[in-house]
CSV table of N, CA, C and O in Angstrom, one decimal:
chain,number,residue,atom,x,y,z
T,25,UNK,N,143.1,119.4,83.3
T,25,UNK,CA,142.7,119.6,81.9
T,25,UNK,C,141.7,120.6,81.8
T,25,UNK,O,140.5,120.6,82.3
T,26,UNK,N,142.1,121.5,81.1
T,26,UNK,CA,141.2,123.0,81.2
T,26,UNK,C,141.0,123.2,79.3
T,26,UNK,O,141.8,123.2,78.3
T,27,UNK,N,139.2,123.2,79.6
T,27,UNK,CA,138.7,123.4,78.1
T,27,UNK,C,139.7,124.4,77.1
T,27,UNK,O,140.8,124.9,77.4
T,28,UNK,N,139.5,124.5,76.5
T,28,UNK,CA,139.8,126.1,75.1
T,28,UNK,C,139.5,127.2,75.7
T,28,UNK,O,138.4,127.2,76.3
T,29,UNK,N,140.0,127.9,75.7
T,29,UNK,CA,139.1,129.1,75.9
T,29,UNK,C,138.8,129.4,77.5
T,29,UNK,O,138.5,130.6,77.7
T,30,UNK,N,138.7,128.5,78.5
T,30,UNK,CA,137.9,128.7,79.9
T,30,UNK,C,139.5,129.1,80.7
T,30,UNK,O,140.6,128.7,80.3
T,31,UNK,N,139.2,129.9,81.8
T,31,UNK,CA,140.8,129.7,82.6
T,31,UNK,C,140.6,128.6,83.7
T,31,UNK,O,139.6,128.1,84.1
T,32,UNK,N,141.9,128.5,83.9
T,32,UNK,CA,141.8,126.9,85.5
T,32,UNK,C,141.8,127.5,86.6
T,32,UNK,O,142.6,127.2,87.5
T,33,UNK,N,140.6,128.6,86.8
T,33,UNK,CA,140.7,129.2,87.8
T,33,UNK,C,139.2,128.6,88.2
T,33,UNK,O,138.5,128.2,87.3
T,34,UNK,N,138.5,128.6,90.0
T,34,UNK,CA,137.6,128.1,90.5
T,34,UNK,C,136.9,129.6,90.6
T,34,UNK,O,137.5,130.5,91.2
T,35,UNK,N,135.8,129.9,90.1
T,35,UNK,CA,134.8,131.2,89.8
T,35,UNK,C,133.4,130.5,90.8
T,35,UNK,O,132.8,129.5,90.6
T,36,UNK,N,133.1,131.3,91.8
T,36,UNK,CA,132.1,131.3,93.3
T,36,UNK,C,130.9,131.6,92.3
T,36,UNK,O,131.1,132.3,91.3
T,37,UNK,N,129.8,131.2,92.6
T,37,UNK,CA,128.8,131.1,92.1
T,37,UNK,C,127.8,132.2,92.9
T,37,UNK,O,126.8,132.7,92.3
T,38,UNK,N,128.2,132.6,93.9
T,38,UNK,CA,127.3,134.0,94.1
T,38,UNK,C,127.2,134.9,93.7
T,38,UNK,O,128.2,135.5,93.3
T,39,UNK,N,126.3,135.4,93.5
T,39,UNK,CA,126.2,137.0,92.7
T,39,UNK,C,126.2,136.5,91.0
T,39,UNK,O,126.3,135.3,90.5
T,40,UNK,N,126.2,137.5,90.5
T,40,UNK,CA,126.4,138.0,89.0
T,40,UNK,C,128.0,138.0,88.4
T,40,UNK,O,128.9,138.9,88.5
T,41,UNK,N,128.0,136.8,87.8
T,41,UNK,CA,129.5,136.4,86.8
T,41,UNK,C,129.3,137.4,85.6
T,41,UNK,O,128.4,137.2,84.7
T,42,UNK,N,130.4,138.5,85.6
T,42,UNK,CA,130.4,139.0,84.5
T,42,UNK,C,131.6,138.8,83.9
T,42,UNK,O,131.9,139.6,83.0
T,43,UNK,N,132.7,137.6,84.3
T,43,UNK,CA,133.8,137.3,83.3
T,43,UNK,C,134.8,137.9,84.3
T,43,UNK,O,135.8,137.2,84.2
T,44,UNK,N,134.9,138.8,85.2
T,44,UNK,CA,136.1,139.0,85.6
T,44,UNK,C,136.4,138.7,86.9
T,44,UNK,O,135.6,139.1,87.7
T,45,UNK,N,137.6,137.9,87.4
T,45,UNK,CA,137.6,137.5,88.9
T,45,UNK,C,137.4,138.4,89.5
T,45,UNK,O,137.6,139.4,88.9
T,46,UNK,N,136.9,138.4,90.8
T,46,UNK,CA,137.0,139.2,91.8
T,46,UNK,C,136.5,138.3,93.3
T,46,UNK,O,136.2,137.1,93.2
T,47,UNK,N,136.4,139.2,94.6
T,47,UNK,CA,135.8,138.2,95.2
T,47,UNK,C,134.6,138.3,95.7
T,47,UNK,O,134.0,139.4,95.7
T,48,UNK,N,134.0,137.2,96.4
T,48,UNK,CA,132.8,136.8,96.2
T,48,UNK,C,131.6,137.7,97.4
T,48,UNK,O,132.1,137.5,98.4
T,49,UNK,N,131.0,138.0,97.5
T,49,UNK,CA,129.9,138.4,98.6
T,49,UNK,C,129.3,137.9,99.0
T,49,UNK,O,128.4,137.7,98.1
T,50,UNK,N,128.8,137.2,100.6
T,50,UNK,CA,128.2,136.4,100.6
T,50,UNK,C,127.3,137.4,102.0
T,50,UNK,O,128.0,137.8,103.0
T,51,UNK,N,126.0,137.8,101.9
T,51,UNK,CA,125.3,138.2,102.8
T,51,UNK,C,124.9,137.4,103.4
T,51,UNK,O,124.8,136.3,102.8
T,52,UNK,N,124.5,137.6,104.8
T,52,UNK,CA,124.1,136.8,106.0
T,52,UNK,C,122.6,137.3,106.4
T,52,UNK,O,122.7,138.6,106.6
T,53,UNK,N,121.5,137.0,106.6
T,53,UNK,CA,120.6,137.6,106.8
T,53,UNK,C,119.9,137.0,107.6
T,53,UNK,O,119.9,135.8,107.4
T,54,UNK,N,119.1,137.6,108.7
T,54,UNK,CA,119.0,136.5,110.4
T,54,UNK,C,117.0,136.7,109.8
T,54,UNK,O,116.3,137.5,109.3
T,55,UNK,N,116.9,135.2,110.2
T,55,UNK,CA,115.7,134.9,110.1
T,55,UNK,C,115.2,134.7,111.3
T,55,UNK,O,115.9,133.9,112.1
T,56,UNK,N,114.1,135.2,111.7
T,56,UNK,CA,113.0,135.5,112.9
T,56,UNK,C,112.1,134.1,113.1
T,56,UNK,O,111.2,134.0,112.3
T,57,UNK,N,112.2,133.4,113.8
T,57,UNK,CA,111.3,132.5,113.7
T,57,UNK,C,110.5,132.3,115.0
T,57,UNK,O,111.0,132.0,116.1
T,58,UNK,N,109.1,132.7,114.6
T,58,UNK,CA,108.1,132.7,115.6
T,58,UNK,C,108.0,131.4,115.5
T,58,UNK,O,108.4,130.7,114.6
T,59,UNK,N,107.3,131.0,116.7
T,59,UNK,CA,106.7,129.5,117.2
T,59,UNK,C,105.5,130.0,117.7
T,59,UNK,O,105.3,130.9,118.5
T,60,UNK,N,104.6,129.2,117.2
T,60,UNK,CA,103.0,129.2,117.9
T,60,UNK,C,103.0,129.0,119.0
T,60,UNK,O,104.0,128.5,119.5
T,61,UNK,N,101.5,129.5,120.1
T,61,UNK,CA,101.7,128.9,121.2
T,61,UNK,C,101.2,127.2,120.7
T,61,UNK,O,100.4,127.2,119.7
T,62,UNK,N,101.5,125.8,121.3
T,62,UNK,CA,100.5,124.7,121.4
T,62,UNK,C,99.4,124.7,121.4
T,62,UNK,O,98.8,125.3,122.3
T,63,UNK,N,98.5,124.0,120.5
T,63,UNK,CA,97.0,124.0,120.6
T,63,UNK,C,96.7,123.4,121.5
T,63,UNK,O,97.6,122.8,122.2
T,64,UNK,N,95.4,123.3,121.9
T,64,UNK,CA,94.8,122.6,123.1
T,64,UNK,C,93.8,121.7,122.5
T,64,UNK,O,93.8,120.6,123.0
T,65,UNK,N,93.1,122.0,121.6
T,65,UNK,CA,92.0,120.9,120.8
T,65,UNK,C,91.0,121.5,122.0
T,65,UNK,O,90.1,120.6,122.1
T,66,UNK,N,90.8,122.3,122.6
T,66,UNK,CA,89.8,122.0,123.5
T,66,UNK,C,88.1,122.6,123.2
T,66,UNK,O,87.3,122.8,124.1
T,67,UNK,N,88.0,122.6,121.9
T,67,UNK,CA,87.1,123.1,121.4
T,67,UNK,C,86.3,121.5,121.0
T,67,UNK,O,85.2,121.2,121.5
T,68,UNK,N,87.4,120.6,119.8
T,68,UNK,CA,87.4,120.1,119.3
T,68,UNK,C,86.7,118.7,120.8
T,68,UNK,O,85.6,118.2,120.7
T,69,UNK,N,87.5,118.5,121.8
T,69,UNK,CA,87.1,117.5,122.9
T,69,UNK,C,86.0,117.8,123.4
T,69,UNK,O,85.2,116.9,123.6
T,70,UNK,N,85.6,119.3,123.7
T,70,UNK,CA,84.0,119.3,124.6
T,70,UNK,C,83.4,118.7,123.2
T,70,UNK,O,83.0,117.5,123.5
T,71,UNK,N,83.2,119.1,121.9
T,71,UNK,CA,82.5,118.0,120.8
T,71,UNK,C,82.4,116.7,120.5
T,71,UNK,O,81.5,116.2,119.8
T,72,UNK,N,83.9,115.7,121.3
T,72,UNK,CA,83.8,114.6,121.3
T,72,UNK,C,83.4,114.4,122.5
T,72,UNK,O,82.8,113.4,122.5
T,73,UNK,N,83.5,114.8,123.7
T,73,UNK,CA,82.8,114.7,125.1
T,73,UNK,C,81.3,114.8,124.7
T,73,UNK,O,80.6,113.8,124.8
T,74,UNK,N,80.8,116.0,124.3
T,74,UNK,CA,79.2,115.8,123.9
T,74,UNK,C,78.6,114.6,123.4
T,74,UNK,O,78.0,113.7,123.9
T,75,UNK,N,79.1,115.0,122.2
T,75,UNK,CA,78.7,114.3,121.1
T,75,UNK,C,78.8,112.9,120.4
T,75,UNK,O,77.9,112.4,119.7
T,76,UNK,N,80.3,112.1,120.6
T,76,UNK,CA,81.0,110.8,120.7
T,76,UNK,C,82.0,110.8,121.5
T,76,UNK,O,83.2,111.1,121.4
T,77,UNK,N,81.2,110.3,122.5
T,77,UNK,CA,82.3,109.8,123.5
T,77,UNK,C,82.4,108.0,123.8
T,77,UNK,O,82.1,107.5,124.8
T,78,UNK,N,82.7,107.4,122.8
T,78,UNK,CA,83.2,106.1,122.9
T,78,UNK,C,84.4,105.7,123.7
T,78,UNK,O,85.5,106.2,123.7
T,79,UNK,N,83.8,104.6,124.5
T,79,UNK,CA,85.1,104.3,125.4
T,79,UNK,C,85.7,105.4,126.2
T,79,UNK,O,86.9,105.5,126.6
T,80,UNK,N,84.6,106.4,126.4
T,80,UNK,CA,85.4,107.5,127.2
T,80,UNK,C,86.4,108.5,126.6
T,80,UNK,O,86.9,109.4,127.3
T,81,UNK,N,86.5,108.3,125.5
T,81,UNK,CA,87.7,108.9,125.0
T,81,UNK,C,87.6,110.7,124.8
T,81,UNK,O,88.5,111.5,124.7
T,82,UNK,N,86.5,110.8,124.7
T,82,UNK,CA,86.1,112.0,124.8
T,82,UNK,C,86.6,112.8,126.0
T,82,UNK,O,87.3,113.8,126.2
T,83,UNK,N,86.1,111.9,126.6
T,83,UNK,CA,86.6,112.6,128.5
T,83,UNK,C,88.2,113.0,128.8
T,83,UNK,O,88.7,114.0,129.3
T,84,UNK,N,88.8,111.7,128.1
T,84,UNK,CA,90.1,111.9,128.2
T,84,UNK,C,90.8,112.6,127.5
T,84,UNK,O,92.0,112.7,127.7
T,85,UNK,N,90.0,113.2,126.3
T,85,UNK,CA,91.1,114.4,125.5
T,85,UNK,C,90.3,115.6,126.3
T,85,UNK,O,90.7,116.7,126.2
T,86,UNK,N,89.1,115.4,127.0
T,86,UNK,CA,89.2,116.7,127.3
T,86,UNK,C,89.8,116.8,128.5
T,86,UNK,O,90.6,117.7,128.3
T,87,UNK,N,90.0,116.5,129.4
T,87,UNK,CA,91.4,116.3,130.5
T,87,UNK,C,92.4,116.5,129.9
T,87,UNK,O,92.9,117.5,130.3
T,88,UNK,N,92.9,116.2,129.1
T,88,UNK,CA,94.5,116.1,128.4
T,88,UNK,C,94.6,117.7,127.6
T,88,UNK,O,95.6,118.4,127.4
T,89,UNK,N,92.9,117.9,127.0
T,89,UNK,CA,93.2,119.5,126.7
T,89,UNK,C,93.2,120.5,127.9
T,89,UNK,O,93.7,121.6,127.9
T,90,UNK,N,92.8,120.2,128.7
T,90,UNK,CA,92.4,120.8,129.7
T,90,UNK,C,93.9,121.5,130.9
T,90,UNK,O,94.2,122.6,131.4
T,91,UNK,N,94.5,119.9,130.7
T,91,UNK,CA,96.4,119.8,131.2
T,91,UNK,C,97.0,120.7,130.3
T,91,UNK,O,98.0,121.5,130.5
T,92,UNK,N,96.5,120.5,129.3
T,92,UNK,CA,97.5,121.6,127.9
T,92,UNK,C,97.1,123.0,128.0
T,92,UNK,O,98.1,123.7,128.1
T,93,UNK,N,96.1,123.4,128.1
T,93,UNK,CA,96.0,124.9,128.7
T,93,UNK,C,96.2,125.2,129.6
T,93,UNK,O,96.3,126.4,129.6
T,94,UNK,N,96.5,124.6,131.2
T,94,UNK,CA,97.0,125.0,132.3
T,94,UNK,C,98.3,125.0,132.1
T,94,UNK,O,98.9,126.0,132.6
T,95,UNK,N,99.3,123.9,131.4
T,95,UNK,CA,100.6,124.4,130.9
T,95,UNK,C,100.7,125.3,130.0
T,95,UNK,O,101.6,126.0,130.4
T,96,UNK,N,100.3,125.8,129.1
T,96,UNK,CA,100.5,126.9,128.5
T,96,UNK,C,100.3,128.3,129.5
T,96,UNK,O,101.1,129.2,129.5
T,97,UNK,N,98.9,128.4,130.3
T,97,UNK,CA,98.8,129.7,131.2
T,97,UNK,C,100.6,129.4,132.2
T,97,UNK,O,101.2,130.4,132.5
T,98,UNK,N,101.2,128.2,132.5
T,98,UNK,CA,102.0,128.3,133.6
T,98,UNK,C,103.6,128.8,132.9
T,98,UNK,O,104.6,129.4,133.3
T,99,UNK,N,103.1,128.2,131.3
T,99,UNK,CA,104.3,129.0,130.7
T,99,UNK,C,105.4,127.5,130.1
T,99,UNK,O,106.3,127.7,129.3
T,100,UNK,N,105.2,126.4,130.6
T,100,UNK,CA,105.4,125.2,130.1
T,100,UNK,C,105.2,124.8,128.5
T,100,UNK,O,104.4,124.0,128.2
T,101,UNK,N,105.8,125.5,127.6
T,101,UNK,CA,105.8,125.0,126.0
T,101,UNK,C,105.8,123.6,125.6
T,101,UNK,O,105.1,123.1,124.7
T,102,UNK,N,106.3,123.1,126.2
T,102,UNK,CA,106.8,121.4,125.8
T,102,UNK,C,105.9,121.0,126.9
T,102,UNK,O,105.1,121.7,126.3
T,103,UNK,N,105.5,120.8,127.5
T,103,UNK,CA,104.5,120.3,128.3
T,103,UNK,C,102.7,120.6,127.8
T,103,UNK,O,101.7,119.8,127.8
T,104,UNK,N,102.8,121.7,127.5
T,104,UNK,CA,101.4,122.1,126.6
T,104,UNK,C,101.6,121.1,125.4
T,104,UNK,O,100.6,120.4,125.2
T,105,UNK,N,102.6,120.9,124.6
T,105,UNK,CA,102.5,120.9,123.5
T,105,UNK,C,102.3,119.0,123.7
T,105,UNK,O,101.7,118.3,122.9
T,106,UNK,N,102.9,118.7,124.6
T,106,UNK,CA,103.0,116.9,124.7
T,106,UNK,C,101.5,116.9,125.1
T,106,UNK,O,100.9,116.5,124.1
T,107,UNK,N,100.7,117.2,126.1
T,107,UNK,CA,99.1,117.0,126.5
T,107,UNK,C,98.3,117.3,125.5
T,107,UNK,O,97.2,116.6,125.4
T,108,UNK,N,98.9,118.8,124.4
T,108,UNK,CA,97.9,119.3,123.1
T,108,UNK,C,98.0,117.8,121.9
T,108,UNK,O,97.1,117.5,121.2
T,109,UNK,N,99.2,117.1,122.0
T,109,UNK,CA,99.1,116.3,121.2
T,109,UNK,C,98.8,115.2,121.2
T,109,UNK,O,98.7,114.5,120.2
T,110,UNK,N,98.4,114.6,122.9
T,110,UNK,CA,98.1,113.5,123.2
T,110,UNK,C,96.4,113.8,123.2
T,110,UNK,O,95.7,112.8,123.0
T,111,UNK,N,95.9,114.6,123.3
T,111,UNK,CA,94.3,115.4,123.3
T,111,UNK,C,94.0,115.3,122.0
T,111,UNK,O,92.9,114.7,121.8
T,112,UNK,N,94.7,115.9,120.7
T,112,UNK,CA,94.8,115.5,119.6
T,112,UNK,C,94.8,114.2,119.1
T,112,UNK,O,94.3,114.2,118.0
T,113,UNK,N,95.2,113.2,119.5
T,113,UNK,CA,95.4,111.9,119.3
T,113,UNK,C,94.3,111.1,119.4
T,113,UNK,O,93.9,110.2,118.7
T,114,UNK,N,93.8,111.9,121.1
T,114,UNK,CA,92.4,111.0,121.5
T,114,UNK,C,91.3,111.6,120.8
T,114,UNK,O,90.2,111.0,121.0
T,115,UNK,N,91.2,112.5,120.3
T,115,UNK,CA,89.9,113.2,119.6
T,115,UNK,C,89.6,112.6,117.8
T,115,UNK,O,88.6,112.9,117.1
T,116,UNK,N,90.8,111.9,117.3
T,116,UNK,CA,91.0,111.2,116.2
T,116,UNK,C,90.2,109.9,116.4
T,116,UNK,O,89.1,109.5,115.9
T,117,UNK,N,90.7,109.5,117.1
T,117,UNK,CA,90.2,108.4,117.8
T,117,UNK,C,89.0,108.1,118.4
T,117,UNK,O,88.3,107.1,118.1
T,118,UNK,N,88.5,109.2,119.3
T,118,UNK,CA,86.8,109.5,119.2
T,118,UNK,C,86.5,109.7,118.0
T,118,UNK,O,86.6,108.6,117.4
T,119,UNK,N,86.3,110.3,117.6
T,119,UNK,CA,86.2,110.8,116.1
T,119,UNK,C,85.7,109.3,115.0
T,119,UNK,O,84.7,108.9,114.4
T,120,UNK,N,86.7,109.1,115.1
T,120,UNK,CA,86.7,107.8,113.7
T,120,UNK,C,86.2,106.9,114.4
T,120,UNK,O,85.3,106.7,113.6
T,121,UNK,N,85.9,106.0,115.5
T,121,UNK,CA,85.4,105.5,116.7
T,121,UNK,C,83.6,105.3,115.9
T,121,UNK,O,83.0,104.6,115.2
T,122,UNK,N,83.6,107.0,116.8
T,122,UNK,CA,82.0,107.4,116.6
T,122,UNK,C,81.7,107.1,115.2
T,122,UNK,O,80.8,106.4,114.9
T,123,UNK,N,82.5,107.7,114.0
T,123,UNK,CA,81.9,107.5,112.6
T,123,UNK,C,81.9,106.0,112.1
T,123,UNK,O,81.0,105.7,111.3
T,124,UNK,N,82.7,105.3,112.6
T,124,UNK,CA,82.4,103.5,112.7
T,124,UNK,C,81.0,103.1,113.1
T,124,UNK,O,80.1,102.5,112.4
T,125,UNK,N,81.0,103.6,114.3
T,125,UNK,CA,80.2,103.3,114.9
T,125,UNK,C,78.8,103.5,114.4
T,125,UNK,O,78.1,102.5,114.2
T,126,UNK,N,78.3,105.1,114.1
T,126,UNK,CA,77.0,105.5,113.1
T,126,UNK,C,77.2,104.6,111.6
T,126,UNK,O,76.2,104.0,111.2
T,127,UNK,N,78.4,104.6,110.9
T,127,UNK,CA,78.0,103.7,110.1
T,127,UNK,C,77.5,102.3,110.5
T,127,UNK,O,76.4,102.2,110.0
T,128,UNK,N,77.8,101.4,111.0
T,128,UNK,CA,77.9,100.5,111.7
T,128,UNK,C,75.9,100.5,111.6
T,128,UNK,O,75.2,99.7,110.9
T,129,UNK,N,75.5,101.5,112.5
T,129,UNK,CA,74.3,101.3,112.9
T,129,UNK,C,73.4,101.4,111.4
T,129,UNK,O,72.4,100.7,111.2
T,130,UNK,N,74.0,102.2,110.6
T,130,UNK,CA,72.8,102.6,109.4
T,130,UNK,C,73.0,101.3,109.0
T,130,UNK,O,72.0,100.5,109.1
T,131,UNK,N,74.2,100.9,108.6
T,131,UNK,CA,74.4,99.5,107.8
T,131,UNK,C,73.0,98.5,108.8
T,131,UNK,O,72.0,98.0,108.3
T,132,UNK,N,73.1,98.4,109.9
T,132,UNK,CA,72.4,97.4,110.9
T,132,UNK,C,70.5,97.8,110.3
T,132,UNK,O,69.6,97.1,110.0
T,133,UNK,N,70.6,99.2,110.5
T,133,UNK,CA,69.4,99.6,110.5
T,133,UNK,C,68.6,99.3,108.8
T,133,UNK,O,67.4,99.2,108.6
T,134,UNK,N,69.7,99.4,107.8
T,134,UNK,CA,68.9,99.3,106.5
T,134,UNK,C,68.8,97.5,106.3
T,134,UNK,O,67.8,96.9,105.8
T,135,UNK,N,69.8,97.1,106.7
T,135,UNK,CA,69.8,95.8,107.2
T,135,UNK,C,68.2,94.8,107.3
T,135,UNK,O,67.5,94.2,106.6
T,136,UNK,N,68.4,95.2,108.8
T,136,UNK,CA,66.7,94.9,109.3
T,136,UNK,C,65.6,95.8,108.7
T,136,UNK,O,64.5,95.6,109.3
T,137,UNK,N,65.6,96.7,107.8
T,137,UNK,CA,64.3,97.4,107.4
T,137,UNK,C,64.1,96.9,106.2
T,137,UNK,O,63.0,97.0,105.7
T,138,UNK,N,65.5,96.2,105.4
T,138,UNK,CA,65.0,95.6,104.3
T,138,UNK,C,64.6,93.8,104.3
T,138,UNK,O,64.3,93.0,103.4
T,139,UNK,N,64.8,93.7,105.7
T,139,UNK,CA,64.7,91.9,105.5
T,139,UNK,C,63.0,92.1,106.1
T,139,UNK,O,62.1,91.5,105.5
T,140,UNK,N,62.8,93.2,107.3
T,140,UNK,CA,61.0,93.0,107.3
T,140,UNK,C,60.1,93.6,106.4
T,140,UNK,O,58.9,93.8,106.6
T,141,UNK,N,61.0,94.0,104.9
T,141,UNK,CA,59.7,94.7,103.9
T,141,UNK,C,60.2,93.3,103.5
T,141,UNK,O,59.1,92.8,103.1
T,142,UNK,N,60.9,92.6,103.3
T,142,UNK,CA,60.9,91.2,102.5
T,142,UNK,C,60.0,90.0,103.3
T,142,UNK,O,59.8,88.9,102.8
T,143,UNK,N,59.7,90.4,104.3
T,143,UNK,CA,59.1,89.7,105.1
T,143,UNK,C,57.3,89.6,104.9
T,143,UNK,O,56.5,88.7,104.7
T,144,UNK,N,57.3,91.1,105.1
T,144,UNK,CA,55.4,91.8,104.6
T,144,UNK,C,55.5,91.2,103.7
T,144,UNK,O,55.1,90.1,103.8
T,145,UNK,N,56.1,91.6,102.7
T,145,UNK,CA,56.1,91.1,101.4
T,145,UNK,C,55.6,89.7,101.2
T,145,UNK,O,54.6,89.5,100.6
T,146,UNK,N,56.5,88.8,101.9
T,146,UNK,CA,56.5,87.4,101.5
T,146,UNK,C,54.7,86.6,102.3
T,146,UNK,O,54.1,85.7,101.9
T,147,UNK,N,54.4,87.6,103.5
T,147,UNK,CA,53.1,87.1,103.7
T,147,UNK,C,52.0,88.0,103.1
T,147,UNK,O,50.9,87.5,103.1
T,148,UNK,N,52.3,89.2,102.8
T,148,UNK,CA,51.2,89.3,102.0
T,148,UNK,C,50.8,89.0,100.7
T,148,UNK,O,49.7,89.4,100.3
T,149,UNK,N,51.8,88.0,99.9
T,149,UNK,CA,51.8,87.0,98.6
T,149,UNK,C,51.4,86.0,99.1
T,149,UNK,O,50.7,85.3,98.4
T,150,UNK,N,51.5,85.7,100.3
T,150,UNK,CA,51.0,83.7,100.8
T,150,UNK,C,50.3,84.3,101.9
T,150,UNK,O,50.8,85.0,102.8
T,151,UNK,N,49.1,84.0,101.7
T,151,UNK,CA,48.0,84.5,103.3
T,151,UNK,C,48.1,83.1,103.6
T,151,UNK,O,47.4,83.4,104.6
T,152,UNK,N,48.2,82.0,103.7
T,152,UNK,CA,48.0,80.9,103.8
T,152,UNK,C,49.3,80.2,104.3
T,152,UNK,O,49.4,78.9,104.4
T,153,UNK,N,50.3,81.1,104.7
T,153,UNK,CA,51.4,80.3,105.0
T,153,UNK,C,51.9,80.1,107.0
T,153,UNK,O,51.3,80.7,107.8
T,154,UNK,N,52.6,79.5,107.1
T,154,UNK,CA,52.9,79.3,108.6
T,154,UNK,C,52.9,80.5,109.6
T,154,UNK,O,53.1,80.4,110.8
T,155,UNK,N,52.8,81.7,108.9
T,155,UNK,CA,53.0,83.1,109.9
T,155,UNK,C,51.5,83.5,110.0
T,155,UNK,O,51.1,84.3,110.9
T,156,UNK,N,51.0,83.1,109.3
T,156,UNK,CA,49.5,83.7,109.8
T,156,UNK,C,48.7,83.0,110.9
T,156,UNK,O,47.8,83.5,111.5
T,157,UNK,N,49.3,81.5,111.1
T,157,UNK,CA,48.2,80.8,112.2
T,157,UNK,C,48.7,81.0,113.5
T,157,UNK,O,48.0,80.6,114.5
């Protein structure tokens, strides 16, 4: 069933339809695709080795970055890129670890700084109470 007006012919959608059949052009055009070398994070690990190294974990992405740039100098792509990602993995992990952890402590530390000003507090209103004898 073909509209009014339209022909029952199948018209290719490439290029510029200007109403008259003809046939169609389809260019081929080769795309270049660079690949990075693998990161190593090994910037990123000596900072969790410094800096937070919980559970070690520091140590261990820096070893694991450490494996990923000797595979990359030996020329191993997939081998850099599995140690860059497992180094990556462990430096998240340090990372959020340690920021637990510092929070952890402020929370501790405002903690006890606010229960011994409630404390002063409470004996320097009662000189007379059981902490002074």
């Amino acid at each position: 069933m073909n509209p009014v007006g339209h022909p029952g012919e199948a018209v290719g959608l490439h290029g510029k339809y200007d109403g008259q059949p003809g046939p169609t052009v389809v260019q081929y055009t080769t795309v270049n695709v660079t690949t990075e070398p693998p990161k190593d994070h090994i910037i990123w690990s000596l900072c969790c080795f410094f800096y937070s190294n919980p559970c070690c974990l520091g140590l261990a992405a820096l070893v694991y970055s450490i494996k990923a740039r000797d595979r990359k100098w030996v020329g191993d792509v997939e081998g850099a890129r599995h140690y860059g990602n497992t180094a990556k993995c462990l430096n998240i992990w340090a990372t959020v670890l340690a920021c637990v952890i510092v929070l952890i402590f402020i929370i501790v530390i405002s903690v006890v700084a606010s229960q011994a000003q409630a404390a002063a507090r409470y004996i320097n209103q009662n000189p007379y109470s059981r902490w002074n004898n």
